[in-house]
Amino acid sequence: MNKQYQRVLVTTPHPLLRLVCLGLVTFIFTLFSLELTRFGTLLAPLWFPTAIMMVAFYRHAGKMWPGIALACSFGNILASWMLFSWASINPTYTAINVIEAIIGAVLLRKLLPWYNPLQNLNDWIRLAIGSALVPPLVGGILMTLLIPGPEPLRNFIVWVLSESIGALALVPLGLLFKSHYLLRHRDPRLLLETLVTMAVTLALSWASITWLPWPFTCVIVLLMWSAVRLPRMEAFMVFLVTVMVVSLMIAHNPSALTTQHAGPMMNAPWLPFLMLLLPANVMTMVMYAFRAERKHITESEERFRNAMEYSAIGMALVSMEGQWLQANKALCNFLGYSQTELQSLTFQQLTWPEDLHTDLEQLEQLVNGEINTYTLEKRYYTRNGEVVWALLAVSVVRHADGSPLYFIAQIEDINDLKQTEWVNKRLMERITLANEAGGIGIWEWDLEPDIISWDKRMFELYEIPPHIKPTWQLWHERILPEDRAHAEQVLRDSLVSRLPFKLEFRIRVKEGVRHIRSLANRVLNKEGEVERLLGINMDMTEVKELNEALFQEKERLHITLDSIGEAVLCTDIDMNVTFMNPVAEKMSGWLQTEAIGQPILKVLHITFGERGQLMENIHSGDMSRSDIDQDVVLNCRTGGSFDIHY
């Protein structure tokens, strides 16, 4: 948008300047209208000031109306004074014009849309009623009642016709005019076409009035021609100028208005002008609606074409028989065919056989009008013979009579998504199986809305029906009273420190007590606060029972070893001491705490005989039979010796 255009849109003249310009325009058009009265009529046969005032009222706020009425009245009275005299000026006429303009402006505001008041023929009919029918009739009645004179019927008819013609000629142009419309004529083609059309219309109108026997027939044809050629506002401008020029020609040569039946023409001499404007206005609105509809269709087709061609997903037009009529680049790339190759195929040929029946069933429902659209995941063959997944959405375009024309298909590549979905499904199956095999339940706690979610295994662990909603209170009540304080403290410390936690507690179930180990991690929000906890619960009851049994067995073994009279030692595979009973401590002179981890031959000082050779290998498998049969002696660390049997 250039600076000049911006200035036209933003800058508005001062209200006083607008009133002065309005008064000047009214003055000029009043001079023109009153000039026509010089040719034999008491009242002006064409009257534009009321239409000017009506448009001004319509386009401005109510607070401006008094100023508008004064400015237009002043221009009206000034023009009357210049052509006639002060004595001939009747302010009642001006007052009636103001009343008409107010009535017309109010009606137009009620009947027409504000932004674009003339969009179709219906709007023009409302404009004609609101400006060229009701206000002139009200003004004619007021004039007849307030200003009595000779031939009241003729004066009434002339008044109504003059106001109606003026309104039809000027009000449409006044309502449509916007300052930025002038910038359209910077296009030389539109400006030249407007000027040439106006010049040809005026020239041929002058020729028809001068020489042809039925001149207004020719003028109507010319105005209809202008309506077809020009945009709406330019056409109304040609109508106004043509009416003004032809009216001046008729005023100078009234014989052009003579007809075979002169009676009606004596009472309504300017009636042909009304007949000129009505079909021309109607044709203008019809052509405007036609151009607007054609523009709308063109824009819609262009948008659809661009949307289809540059869409990231595949799009195609498909005939009723399944033939590909048109396909975009995304679809061609997806299937591996060129558009020409696709047009020689049908979608049935490219559809995986197992998916074709479902597709055709829904397609039949779409054609019969049972559904408006359908979506389906299906598989296609590519040009290379691969099978790919796609999400298909289909709608139908119909004739005005409802018969189907063609299908619009949207085909989105979901092959990677389906592969990922398959992998995720298998992974979830393995995770679920592992959790079930390990007796692991998964839970989640959203802290802010305070919502706790359990999986199926959690309900089984706590022996709670699945329809019951898990809550903090429910979890708290299931824990044995002696474990509750510790569990709450661990959980509270985890939330404060924002760290994961491990917790073991017991819960009450039907069979008694169940041992639970809970592991949880925290999920932080953007502020670094704990947003939710995600964790698992494991049933440790069997492990606990097994550990307890092993502990009891170990205790019994220790008691047994402590009570027997023989010395007993245990070693690891490296022959380092791991256990000694009290008898072994007494005989070796080593305490168990000192001996653990020491080589056994360091703890047991064994010789062959009391003064014999030191035993260097304790493994009986490495000793000869004669060595084993010899007497061996265990020398105590603190002194003394014991004859032993190894």
XYZ file of C-alpha atoms in Angstrom:
646
model
C 0.000 0.000 0.000
C 1.552 3.293 -1.057
C 1.645 6.463 1.015
C -0.959 8.261 -1.070
C -3.462 5.453 -0.547
C -2.769 5.472 3.177
C -3.345 9.215 3.326
C -6.703 8.889 1.557
C -7.838 6.229 4.007
C -6.725 7.941 7.181
C -7.082 11.679 6.546
C -10.616 13.136 6.811
C -11.497 16.783 6.150
C -12.608 19.107 8.927
C -16.403 18.973 9.597
C -16.807 22.658 8.713
C -15.032 22.125 5.387
C -17.314 19.173 4.650
C -20.392 21.308 5.324
C -19.081 24.062 3.023
C -18.448 21.517 0.236
C -21.889 20.013 0.796
C -23.525 23.433 0.532
C -21.599 24.134 -2.672
C -22.662 20.821 -4.255
C -26.287 21.491 -3.269
C -26.040 24.986 -4.739
C -24.771 23.640 -8.100
C -27.394 20.894 -8.392
C -30.158 23.289 -7.298
C -29.130 25.694 -10.058
C -29.348 22.840 -12.539
C -32.763 21.675 -11.256
C -34.228 25.187 -11.168
C -32.893 25.882 -14.640
C -35.302 23.248 -15.944
C -38.288 25.239 -14.598
C -37.561 27.945 -17.149
C -39.043 25.705 -19.797
C -42.671 25.696 -18.801
C -43.140 23.920 -15.427
C -44.064 25.388 -12.058
C -41.943 22.842 -10.191
C -38.547 21.537 -11.227
C -39.065 18.298 -13.187
C -35.782 16.900 -11.797
C -34.857 17.645 -8.181
C -31.456 16.602 -6.823
C -30.977 18.619 -3.557
C -33.185 16.249 -1.522
C -31.165 13.248 -2.693
C -27.905 15.040 -1.809
C -29.197 15.837 1.676
C -30.484 12.263 2.117
C -27.073 10.775 1.266
C -25.334 13.222 3.616
C -27.669 12.250 6.478
C -27.078 8.561 5.751
C -23.280 8.862 5.741
C -22.876 11.076 8.835
C -23.675 10.780 12.522
C -26.852 12.314 13.933
C -24.964 15.168 15.605
C -23.999 16.410 12.119
C -27.574 16.459 10.808
C -28.481 20.041 11.889
C -25.355 21.384 10.192
C -26.080 19.342 7.057
C -29.670 20.614 6.925
C -28.499 24.236 7.290
C -25.725 23.903 4.671
C -27.996 22.230 2.082
C -30.861 24.667 2.784
C -28.520 27.614 2.404
C -27.237 26.321 -0.955
C -30.831 25.704 -2.054
C -32.085 29.162 -1.072
C -28.994 30.891 -2.518
C -29.500 29.211 -5.912
C -33.219 30.149 -5.887
C -32.372 33.773 -5.081
C -29.820 33.944 -7.906
C -32.275 32.614 -10.515
C -35.431 34.276 -9.256
C -35.992 36.787 -6.418
C -36.395 36.846 -2.656
C -40.122 37.258 -3.028
C -40.447 33.990 -4.955
C -38.566 31.962 -2.337
C -40.851 29.764 -0.234
C -39.036 28.240 2.793
C -41.797 25.634 3.094
C -40.377 23.828 0.051
C -36.985 23.665 1.758
C -38.512 22.397 5.012
C -40.352 19.634 3.125
C -37.069 18.670 1.422
C -35.390 18.340 4.856
C -38.245 16.128 6.131
C -38.011 13.922 3.043
C -34.235 13.587 3.427
C -34.524 12.622 7.101
C -37.190 9.995 6.348
C -35.114 8.590 3.480
C -31.881 8.455 5.534
C -33.595 6.656 8.410
C -35.185 4.135 6.045
C -31.929 3.504 4.208
C -30.092 2.903 7.473
C -32.739 0.388 8.488
C -33.008 -1.379 5.135
C -29.408 -1.501 3.818
C -26.147 -2.935 5.155
C -23.682 -0.253 6.181
C -20.404 -1.324 4.622
C -21.621 -2.369 1.152
C -25.182 -1.046 0.789
C -25.827 -2.330 -2.753
C -24.756 -5.950 -3.041
C -27.631 -7.373 -5.079
C -30.967 -6.593 -6.706
C -32.834 -6.958 -3.408
C -30.706 -4.200 -1.893
C -31.501 -1.934 -4.851
C -35.246 -2.579 -4.429
C -34.957 -1.607 -0.756
C -33.007 1.498 -1.805
C -35.735 2.438 -4.303
C -38.443 2.030 -1.662
C -36.498 3.915 1.002
C -35.353 6.831 -1.163
C -37.442 7.052 -4.359
C -40.899 5.928 -3.192
C -41.751 6.656 0.433
C -40.010 10.053 0.898
C -41.336 11.564 -2.405
C -44.891 10.435 -1.570
C -44.640 11.985 1.909
C -43.168 15.172 0.418
C -45.868 15.376 -2.272
C -48.632 15.016 0.338
C -47.068 17.698 2.565
C -46.632 20.037 -0.428
C -50.287 19.564 -1.448
C -51.538 20.243 2.104
C -49.212 23.113 3.053
C -48.910 24.945 -0.285
C -52.328 25.043 -2.012
C -52.323 26.111 -5.624
C -53.827 25.501 -9.061
C -53.757 21.991 -10.494
C -52.854 20.213 -7.196
C -52.868 16.739 -8.803
C -50.424 17.791 -11.517
C -48.182 19.482 -8.959
C -48.308 16.355 -6.782
C -47.318 14.108 -9.688
C -44.523 16.431 -10.814
C -43.195 16.672 -7.240
C -43.167 12.900 -6.695
C -41.621 12.153 -10.090
C -38.940 14.824 -9.786
C -37.902 13.594 -6.328
C -37.999 9.924 -7.420
C -35.910 10.538 -10.533
C -33.404 12.586 -8.559
C -33.136 9.873 -5.900
C -32.707 7.041 -8.419
C -30.092 9.022 -10.338
C -28.030 10.287 -7.420
C -28.597 8.206 -4.224
C -26.942 4.954 -5.481
C -23.864 6.907 -6.518
C -23.791 8.777 -3.201
C -24.072 5.607 -1.130
C -21.384 3.750 -3.057
C -18.844 6.552 -3.350
C -15.729 6.214 -1.201
C -12.635 8.335 -1.544
C -10.353 5.373 -2.206
C -12.525 4.425 -5.226
C -10.909 7.314 -7.067
C -7.584 5.525 -6.861
C -8.952 2.752 -9.067
C -8.822 5.133 -12.003
C -5.073 5.298 -11.809
C -5.418 2.153 -13.882
C -5.477 3.666 -17.413
C -7.656 0.864 -18.781
C -10.532 1.436 -16.347
C -10.305 5.231 -16.701
C -10.217 5.044 -20.500
C -13.106 2.566 -20.610
C -15.210 4.783 -18.323
C -14.543 7.945 -20.323
C -15.110 6.277 -23.697
C -18.345 4.654 -22.502
C -19.608 7.957 -21.139
C -18.675 9.848 -24.309
C -20.311 7.274 -26.594
C -23.448 7.178 -24.423
C -23.807 10.958 -24.374
C -23.108 11.328 -28.085
C -25.572 8.658 -29.147
C -28.164 9.938 -26.660
C -27.884 13.411 -28.203
C -28.209 11.899 -31.676
C -31.246 9.811 -30.712
C -33.014 12.786 -29.063
C -32.271 14.923 -32.111
C -33.107 12.606 -34.976
C -34.735 9.311 -33.932
C -38.529 8.893 -33.683
C -38.374 6.923 -30.371
C -35.329 8.468 -28.737
C -35.786 7.060 -25.218
C -35.703 3.513 -26.530
C -32.224 4.171 -27.842
C -31.164 5.897 -24.605
C -32.345 2.895 -22.573
C -30.274 0.586 -24.772
C -27.247 2.834 -24.304
C -27.629 2.855 -20.530
C -28.032 -0.925 -20.487
C -24.862 -1.159 -22.565
C -23.050 1.024 -19.999
C -24.347 -1.181 -17.176
C -22.894 -4.254 -18.871
C -19.517 -2.683 -19.621
C -18.708 -0.745 -16.455
C -18.373 -1.525 -12.757
C -21.210 -0.534 -10.471
C -20.153 2.967 -9.354
C -18.939 4.036 -12.800
C -22.218 2.867 -14.353
C -24.254 4.953 -11.896
C -22.045 7.949 -12.723
C -22.830 7.513 -16.446
C -26.566 7.283 -15.625
C -26.484 10.543 -13.643
C -24.597 12.470 -16.309
C -26.804 11.064 -19.098
C -30.010 11.999 -17.270
C -28.738 15.535 -16.664
C -27.639 16.024 -20.297
C -30.795 14.496 -21.807
C -33.016 16.538 -19.458
C -31.337 19.748 -20.641
C -31.885 18.702 -24.253
C -35.548 17.917 -23.579
C -36.012 21.215 -21.731
C -34.706 23.089 -24.768
C -36.809 20.959 -27.152
C -39.993 19.793 -25.341
C -41.363 18.350 -28.603
C -39.186 15.273 -28.025
C -41.527 14.358 -25.167
C -44.708 14.572 -27.254
C -46.517 11.287 -27.763
C -49.715 10.073 -29.351
C -51.470 10.268 -25.953
C -50.490 13.703 -24.678
C -52.652 13.703 -21.521
C -50.353 11.732 -19.215
C -47.304 13.566 -20.528
C -48.825 16.948 -19.691
C -49.110 15.876 -16.034
C -45.829 13.934 -15.943
C -43.568 15.361 -18.639
C -40.406 13.823 -17.195
C -41.886 10.300 -16.760
C -39.610 8.831 -19.502
C -36.608 9.601 -17.305
C -38.015 7.294 -14.667
C -38.397 4.635 -17.333
C -34.771 5.232 -18.291
C -33.374 4.797 -14.806
C -35.363 1.768 -13.668
C -34.091 -0.804 -16.213
C -30.608 0.700 -16.216
C -30.380 0.463 -12.416
C -31.735 -3.061 -12.430
C -29.255 -4.135 -15.114
C -26.408 -2.564 -13.148
C -27.281 -4.553 -10.024
C -27.739 -7.731 -12.040
C -24.336 -7.272 -13.675
C -22.732 -6.436 -10.324
C -24.166 -9.607 -8.795
C -23.013 -11.580 -11.834
C -19.485 -10.161 -11.645
C -19.338 -10.717 -7.883
C -20.494 -14.319 -8.274
C -18.035 -14.940 -11.101
C -15.241 -13.395 -9.033
C -16.234 -15.503 -6.056
C -16.234 -18.669 -8.171
C -12.879 -17.785 -9.715
C -11.343 -17.060 -6.313
C -12.796 -20.271 -4.883
C -11.404 -22.302 -7.774
C -8.025 -20.604 -7.413
C -7.938 -21.245 -3.663
C -8.924 -24.875 -4.169
C -6.349 -25.315 -6.918
C -3.584 -23.809 -4.771
C -4.680 -25.731 -1.690
C -4.674 -28.963 -3.665
C -1.434 -28.394 -5.543
C 0.631 -27.222 -2.561
C -0.965 -29.401 0.094
C 1.430 -31.452 2.200
C -0.916 -34.440 1.957
C -2.132 -36.196 -1.162
C -5.299 -34.858 -2.803
C -7.132 -36.095 -5.862
C -10.324 -35.722 -7.854
C -11.796 -39.139 -8.604
C -14.575 -39.965 -11.053
C -17.672 -41.916 -10.079
C -16.104 -45.010 -11.683
C -12.909 -44.637 -9.642
C -10.726 -43.044 -12.325
C -8.083 -40.621 -11.071
C -9.044 -37.308 -12.737
C -6.453 -35.078 -11.096
C -3.788 -35.659 -8.439
C -1.393 -33.300 -6.697
C 2.359 -33.696 -6.322
C 2.182 -35.099 -2.791
C -0.033 -37.989 -3.926
C 2.105 -38.693 -6.988
C 5.229 -38.808 -4.813
C 3.478 -41.034 -2.270
C 2.331 -43.611 -4.819
C 5.337 -43.242 -7.115
C 3.286 -42.470 -10.252
C 3.228 -39.406 -12.450
C -0.116 -37.650 -12.860
C -0.441 -38.969 -16.423
C 0.160 -42.544 -15.248
C -2.363 -42.163 -12.428
C -5.038 -40.895 -14.807
C -4.856 -44.191 -16.692
C -5.560 -46.157 -13.488
C -8.404 -46.515 -10.987
C -8.182 -46.450 -7.228
C -9.496 -50.034 -7.182
C -6.355 -51.183 -8.998
C -4.086 -49.581 -6.390
C -6.015 -50.650 -3.278
C -4.920 -53.615 -1.134
C -7.577 -56.325 -1.743
C -8.413 -56.783 1.950
C -9.303 -53.056 2.257
C -11.226 -52.657 -1.011
C -14.560 -54.067 0.186
C -14.809 -51.669 3.151
C -13.865 -48.733 0.931
C -16.507 -49.565 -1.695
C -19.208 -50.046 0.950
C -18.670 -46.569 2.411
C -18.365 -45.103 -1.084
C -21.815 -46.457 -1.919
C -23.267 -44.902 1.248
C -21.678 -41.591 0.242
C -23.199 -41.698 -3.240
C -26.638 -42.576 -1.839
C -26.519 -39.596 0.526
C -26.528 -41.737 3.675
C -23.296 -40.078 4.832
C -21.629 -36.794 3.869
C -18.034 -37.994 4.154
C -16.036 -40.929 5.463
C -12.532 -41.596 6.772
C -10.702 -44.887 6.421
C -7.252 -46.310 7.052
C -6.333 -48.399 4.038
C -3.374 -49.776 2.140
C -2.220 -48.939 -1.388
C 0.201 -50.482 -3.843
C 2.989 -48.154 -4.955
C 4.554 -48.210 -8.391
C 7.379 -50.359 -6.971
C 4.919 -52.940 -5.637
C 5.307 -51.917 -1.988
C 2.293 -51.806 0.316
C 1.894 -48.505 2.162
C -0.646 -47.286 4.704
C -2.693 -44.112 4.166
C -5.492 -42.240 5.942
C -8.226 -41.672 3.350
C -10.923 -38.971 3.666
C -13.534 -38.809 0.887
C -16.326 -36.328 0.116
C -18.543 -35.935 -2.940
C -19.330 -32.943 -5.183
C -22.891 -32.918 -6.523
C -24.927 -31.221 -9.259
C -27.589 -28.697 -8.333
C -30.121 -31.526 -8.701
C -28.227 -33.624 -6.154
C -26.666 -36.126 -8.537
C -22.981 -36.873 -7.760
C -20.307 -35.398 -10.037
C -16.970 -36.597 -8.652
C -15.184 -37.422 -5.412
C -12.595 -35.376 -3.548
C -10.077 -37.671 -1.857
C -7.470 -36.670 0.725
C -4.779 -39.300 1.192
C -2.321 -38.828 4.063
C 0.807 -40.947 4.370
C 0.630 -42.807 7.716
C 2.993 -45.630 6.793
C 5.661 -44.555 9.307
C 2.958 -43.970 11.895
C 1.560 -47.474 11.429
C 5.045 -48.963 11.706
C 5.669 -46.988 14.876
C 2.252 -47.992 16.158
C 3.078 -51.646 15.536
C 6.429 -51.335 17.301
C 4.836 -49.505 20.224
C 2.094 -52.114 20.445
C 4.641 -54.911 20.642
C 6.644 -52.957 23.187
C 3.562 -52.331 25.324
C 2.680 -56.010 25.120
C 6.149 -56.933 26.384
C 6.025 -54.298 29.140
C 2.558 -55.424 30.208
C 3.606 -59.064 30.194
C 6.730 -58.251 32.194
C 4.741 -56.239 34.726
C 2.174 -58.986 35.100
C 4.871 -61.643 35.434
C 6.733 -59.581 37.998
C 3.619 -58.567 39.883
C 4.369 -54.879 39.261
C 1.627 -52.270 39.459
C 2.014 -48.795 37.935
C 0.555 -45.631 39.469
C 0.575 -41.901 38.774
C -0.289 -38.992 41.052
C -0.998 -35.509 39.607
C -0.447 -33.211 42.560
C -2.166 -30.025 41.369
C -5.613 -31.514 40.570
C -4.881 -34.279 43.157
C -5.753 -37.148 40.821
C -4.329 -40.643 41.353
C -4.360 -43.196 38.531
C -3.783 -46.948 38.891
C -3.335 -49.686 36.356
C -5.096 -53.032 36.590
C -2.332 -54.652 38.637
C -2.530 -51.951 41.329
C -6.182 -52.750 41.973
C -5.267 -56.439 42.236
C -2.438 -55.724 44.694
C -4.686 -53.723 46.996
C -7.698 -56.006 46.372
C -9.898 -53.050 45.453
C -12.671 -53.219 42.795
C -11.693 -51.392 39.548
C -14.754 -49.097 39.683
C -13.546 -47.449 42.903
C -11.549 -44.280 42.346
C -8.090 -44.432 43.970
C -7.409 -41.568 46.394
C -4.802 -40.585 48.967
C -7.229 -41.460 51.746
C -7.793 -44.952 50.317
C -4.045 -45.579 50.051
C -3.471 -44.215 53.551
C -6.139 -46.416 55.146
C -4.790 -49.600 53.539
C -1.341 -49.172 55.155
C -0.877 -50.826 58.540
C -1.054 -48.185 61.322
C 2.525 -48.853 62.478
C 3.872 -48.122 58.930
C 1.813 -44.992 58.139
C 3.998 -42.379 59.845
C 7.161 -43.615 58.138
C 5.467 -43.818 54.718
C 4.100 -40.271 55.028
C 7.475 -38.933 56.105
C 9.324 -40.546 53.179
C 6.766 -39.196 50.728
C 6.860 -35.701 52.240
C 10.672 -35.607 52.185
C 10.676 -36.675 48.532
C 8.330 -33.837 47.540
C 10.345 -31.236 49.458
C 13.715 -32.369 48.129
C 12.337 -33.124 44.632
C 14.078 -36.506 44.646
C 12.921 -40.051 43.833
C 12.044 -42.269 46.769
C 12.054 -45.927 47.781
C 9.601 -47.106 50.366
C 8.569 -50.419 51.916
C 5.348 -50.781 53.867
C 2.663 -53.284 54.647
C -1.001 -53.229 53.646
C -3.997 -55.090 54.967
C -5.643 -57.570 52.545
C -8.131 -60.393 52.956
C -5.433 -63.036 53.406
C -3.635 -60.961 56.013
C -0.698 -58.661 55.382
C 1.021 -57.921 52.094
C 4.519 -56.389 51.864
C 4.824 -53.648 49.228
C 7.940 -52.006 47.848
C 7.198 -48.653 46.150
C 9.618 -46.878 43.816
C 8.718 -43.465 42.397
C 10.247 -40.678 40.360
C 9.062 -37.073 40.108
C 8.124 -34.976 37.059
C 8.917 -31.269 37.397
C 7.067 -28.349 35.800
C 8.651 -25.276 34.184
C 9.100 -23.623 37.587
C 11.042 -26.614 38.921
C 8.240 -27.734 41.239
C 7.048 -31.326 41.467
C 4.088 -31.650 39.117
C 3.373 -35.347 39.440
C 4.810 -38.603 40.735
C 5.147 -41.705 38.589
C 5.955 -44.985 40.274
C 5.570 -48.732 40.636
C 4.477 -51.036 43.449
C 5.906 -54.539 43.781
C 4.517 -57.357 45.887
C 7.432 -58.412 48.134
C 5.413 -60.749 50.353
C 6.945 -64.021 49.036
C 10.452 -62.550 49.101
C 9.923 -61.365 52.659
C 8.617 -64.766 53.713
C 11.562 -66.517 52.028
C 14.069 -64.179 53.660
C 12.454 -64.777 56.998
C 12.643 -68.539 56.487
C 16.290 -68.304 55.467
C 17.055 -66.146 58.467
C 15.400 -68.631 60.795
C 17.300 -71.497 59.182
C 20.545 -69.581 59.528
C 19.826 -68.925 63.174
C 19.147 -72.594 63.755
C 22.378 -73.524 61.934
C 24.367 -71.074 64.042
C 22.890 -72.495 67.204
C 23.722 -76.022 66.076
C 27.289 -75.143 65.121
C 27.823 -73.254 68.324
C 26.649 -76.182 70.421
C 28.654 -79.041 68.896
C 32.122 -80.062 70.186
C 33.979 -80.035 66.893
C 35.672 -77.033 65.381
C 33.946 -75.926 62.175
C 35.292 -73.408 59.645
C 33.920 -72.212 56.298
C 35.906 -70.696 53.428
C 35.240 -69.165 50.084
C 36.629 -70.564 46.835
C 39.940 -68.798 47.510
C 40.270 -70.634 50.827
C 39.764 -67.478 52.877
C 37.844 -67.888 56.139
C 34.191 -66.798 56.164
C 32.938 -68.476 59.371
C 34.255 -70.054 62.601
C 32.312 -71.588 65.436
C 33.366 -70.996 69.072
C 35.246 -74.337 69.259
C 37.306 -73.346 66.206
C 38.061 -69.980 67.818
C 39.269 -71.755 71.020
C 41.419 -74.331 69.234
C 42.987 -71.886 66.708
C 43.378 -68.921 69.028
C 41.710 -66.650 66.438
C 38.485 -64.758 66.962
C 36.006 -65.005 64.081
C 36.117 -61.252 63.530
C 39.899 -61.450 63.129
C 39.932 -64.573 61.012
C 37.313 -63.619 58.439
C 39.079 -62.930 55.126
C 42.357 -64.548 56.234
C 43.831 -67.601 54.404
C 42.859 -70.753 56.217
C 46.462 -71.968 56.617
C 47.282 -68.747 58.372
C 44.516 -69.349 60.860
C 45.057 -73.126 61.199
C 48.746 -73.904 62.035
C 48.786 -77.695 61.388
C 51.885 -79.931 61.562
C 52.531 -83.638 60.982
C 53.258 -84.661 64.511
C 54.017 -82.373 67.359
C 57.419 -81.400 65.926
C 56.806 -82.449 62.397
C 56.597 -80.750 59.057
C 54.105 -77.913 58.508
C 51.083 -78.824 56.330
C 51.338 -76.658 53.207
C 48.217 -77.866 51.332
C 44.920 -78.183 53.128
C 43.075 -79.827 50.186
C 42.634 -83.474 51.005
C 42.390 -84.260 47.327
C 45.968 -83.158 46.823
C 47.342 -85.234 49.748
C 48.567 -88.812 49.597
C 46.923 -91.568 51.562
C 49.975 -91.869 53.815
C 49.800 -88.179 54.665
C 46.183 -88.436 55.653
C 46.796 -91.439 57.888
C 49.576 -89.628 59.833
C 48.804 -87.933 63.108
C 48.363 -84.184 62.700
C 48.505 -81.502 65.375
C 46.768 -78.085 65.464
C 49.024 -75.544 67.145
C 47.043 -72.861 68.945
C 47.973 -69.250 68.329
C 48.019 -68.498 72.047
C 50.037 -71.606 72.922
C 49.282 -75.265 73.305
C 48.324 -77.859 70.740
C 45.508 -80.249 69.884
C 45.663 -83.653 68.276
C 43.117 -83.441 65.506
C 41.535 -85.617 62.861
C 41.383 -83.721 59.582
